[in-house]
């Protein structure tokens, strides 16, 4: 695996079993993602994009083939090793934000740091910085119910970046937001990609969201059917 | 410790459910404490009585059948005996009180010989012996009714058709594990009343006979000896040591120990289900949240530990309220005046309260185990459903 590759998939297949029937979801997928790329995964429902995201994030295991992230073959890790690896290397952004409702914004952001050897004061400091990056300084003590959807997603993004992971995975991060909030979130992701050089893999159905990515992948029936650069993607999506 | 804040807030997430769970554990343990303490207090008293060398003889047919008063003298004349006295229940009503207290006709000159743990000044003892209508009362009874030496103490007969107009001549003190609410009067007063007002029916009898045995005497052999002496009489007796006599009260309800243990076990098992159900419901509502925690790096062990800690904390709170609350309540509030003399005193021993606390920990652990394992084994993707 070359040094500047963040993600490398070699002939990755994924099947699910239902009532002794094997359902192929991904079939012999090869993919290279360079460090600092902002990747958008698009495709119709059931095309396998979320499954692909789960494999890259170490939430699921391939049936065959290798998934390498930052030079590490994830299929060789045990369940507990994979869990610890996620804590150190992955930031998650979910469609429904998935904040802990009984915790303040500050505490939600601090949550991943509980797993790191970090002092309490350092946790607070880092969480405050992360909230500042997402534009929520001054809202540290607010509970999720006291925030708008867009603000909740900002807290989720702060939680995703607080451990300074190399890779951020986002599944429909704007899927539950209005157009304005969605645009703000995408601005934020672009900033993370551009200024902090984070590698971002984002699943989306929204062409507008995909247009912010530096690279667009299209999946259909478990296979890659399109792989465009930012310029190509912008050109094509702009033509819609 | 750094996870405690999250665990604590989860406990408070659905306050009604948490309070109801804590309440159900507390109430059940509260009742269990009372039942277990009844047994242990009874056993403690029974054990503590072993050193007093006393035996009680009663009719082999039970309390309802008295033994003749001459039997007291026969026992008293036995060489092993230091002193003997009848102990005849009167059961009168004092003023407008609904709850009766223990009232016994005895031989006044034997009281301090037989019940040598009772402490009463000599002048009061002599005054009691000198006054045919005198009585001695326990210090608790005197304090609760504000009775002093020389005060009249009228008792209205409820079993016998005559009243007793007594005068307080002595107030005894006693160790905390003895009845401080007894009233003892001259047995002759009861006998005269029966002769005058009851055409002599039931006269000439002692309810039961208390005897103090000389130090070093073989109590078991003595009991056999007494019973052997009456076996061919009209009123064969059943003689037993005082501790066995006290223990038999618990046995009157059957095999109380087994029954209470079985009930206690049933309580613990049912609480496991109650608490386990509450935990399972709480975690079902947090399925996605747990999946998120696992996604961001919380290991199965951490999830297991957090859920178990939450479950144990909820149950422990119930244990603290139910067990320690019960102990505190009975330490402060004396229930014995409301038991008609059935419980001269009642308290929750520390070992019983600690047993209750321990039970709550076990309840919390066992009830939390299944939901905790289920949470720990939850697949991240399954938990997140269509999210990542």
mmCIF file of C-alpha atoms in Angstrom, chain A residues 50 53-54 59-60 83 86-87 92-95 98 100-104 107 111-112 114-116 123 143 159 171, chain B residues 2-3 5-6 9-10 12-13 288-289 291-300 302 380-381 384-388:
data_model
loop_
_atom_site.group_PDB
_atom_site.id
_atom_site.type_symbol
_atom_site.label_atom_id
_atom_site.label_comp_id
_atom_site.label_asym_id
_atom_site.label_seq_id
_atom_site.Cartn_x
_atom_site.Cartn_y
_atom_site.Cartn_z
ATOM 1 C CA UNK A 50 -23.594 2.099 3.554
ATOM 2 C CA UNK A 53 -18.861 2.770 4.584
ATOM 3 C CA UNK A 54 -19.273 0.253 7.419
ATOM 4 C CA UNK A 59 -17.977 -1.578 11.845
ATOM 5 C CA UNK A 60 -18.383 -4.632 9.643
ATOM 6 C CA UNK A 83 -13.170 -1.305 18.590
ATOM 7 C CA UNK A 86 -12.083 2.931 15.770
ATOM 8 C CA UNK A 87 -11.693 4.971 18.949
ATOM 9 C CA UNK A 92 -18.381 9.204 12.949
ATOM 10 C CA UNK A 93 -21.109 11.532 11.756
ATOM 11 C CA UNK A 94 -24.596 10.042 11.637
ATOM 12 C CA UNK A 95 -27.687 11.173 9.809
ATOM 13 C CA UNK A 98 -27.112 10.396 17.680
ATOM 14 C CA UNK A 100 -26.555 11.393 24.102
ATOM 15 C CA UNK A 101 -29.658 13.305 25.224
ATOM 16 C CA UNK A 102 -28.705 13.389 28.922
ATOM 17 C CA UNK A 103 -25.344 15.003 28.209
ATOM 18 C CA UNK A 104 -24.539 18.587 27.359
ATOM 19 C CA UNK A 107 -20.002 16.277 27.488
ATOM 20 C CA UNK A 111 -17.300 11.246 25.192
ATOM 21 C CA UNK A 112 -14.710 9.752 22.772
ATOM 22 C CA UNK A 114 -13.033 9.184 27.859
ATOM 23 C CA UNK A 115 -11.404 6.309 26.008
ATOM 24 C CA UNK A 116 -8.118 8.153 25.618
ATOM 25 C CA UNK A 123 -10.691 16.700 27.818
ATOM 26 C CA UNK A 143 -28.419 19.817 25.986
ATOM 27 C CA UNK A 159 -17.466 14.785 18.605
ATOM 28 C CA UNK A 171 -23.655 8.693 6.520
ATOM 29 C CA UNK B 2 -15.013 9.040 34.669
ATOM 30 C CA UNK B 3 -18.048 7.139 33.400
ATOM 31 C CA UNK B 5 -21.573 10.947 35.426
ATOM 32 C CA UNK B 6 -23.007 9.187 32.367
ATOM 33 C CA UNK B 9 -27.637 10.511 34.310
ATOM 34 C CA UNK B 10 -28.890 7.331 32.713
ATOM 35 C CA UNK B 12 -32.204 9.678 36.165
ATOM 36 C CA UNK B 13 -33.291 9.528 32.535
ATOM 37 C CA UNK B 288 -29.065 3.183 19.154
ATOM 38 C CA UNK B 289 -27.141 5.044 21.819
ATOM 39 C CA UNK B 291 -24.505 1.195 19.199
ATOM 40 C CA UNK B 292 -23.098 4.720 18.876
ATOM 41 C CA UNK B 293 -20.956 4.198 21.960
ATOM 42 C CA UNK B 294 -19.625 0.986 20.493
ATOM 43 C CA UNK B 295 -19.035 2.648 17.130
ATOM 44 C CA UNK B 296 -16.912 5.384 18.675
ATOM 45 C CA UNK B 297 -14.836 2.854 20.562
ATOM 46 C CA UNK B 298 -16.512 1.684 23.765
ATOM 47 C CA UNK B 299 -15.587 -1.983 24.135
ATOM 48 C CA UNK B 300 -18.042 -4.738 25.060
ATOM 49 C CA UNK B 302 -17.028 -1.143 29.102
ATOM 50 C CA UNK B 380 -23.160 -1.937 16.040
ATOM 51 C CA UNK B 381 -24.859 -2.064 12.647
ATOM 52 C CA UNK B 384 -27.620 1.780 14.434
ATOM 53 C CA UNK B 385 -30.098 0.269 11.997
ATOM 54 C CA UNK B 386 -29.941 2.357 8.892
ATOM 55 C CA UNK B 387 -27.521 4.834 10.375
ATOM 56 C CA UNK B 388 -23.879 4.058 9.413
#
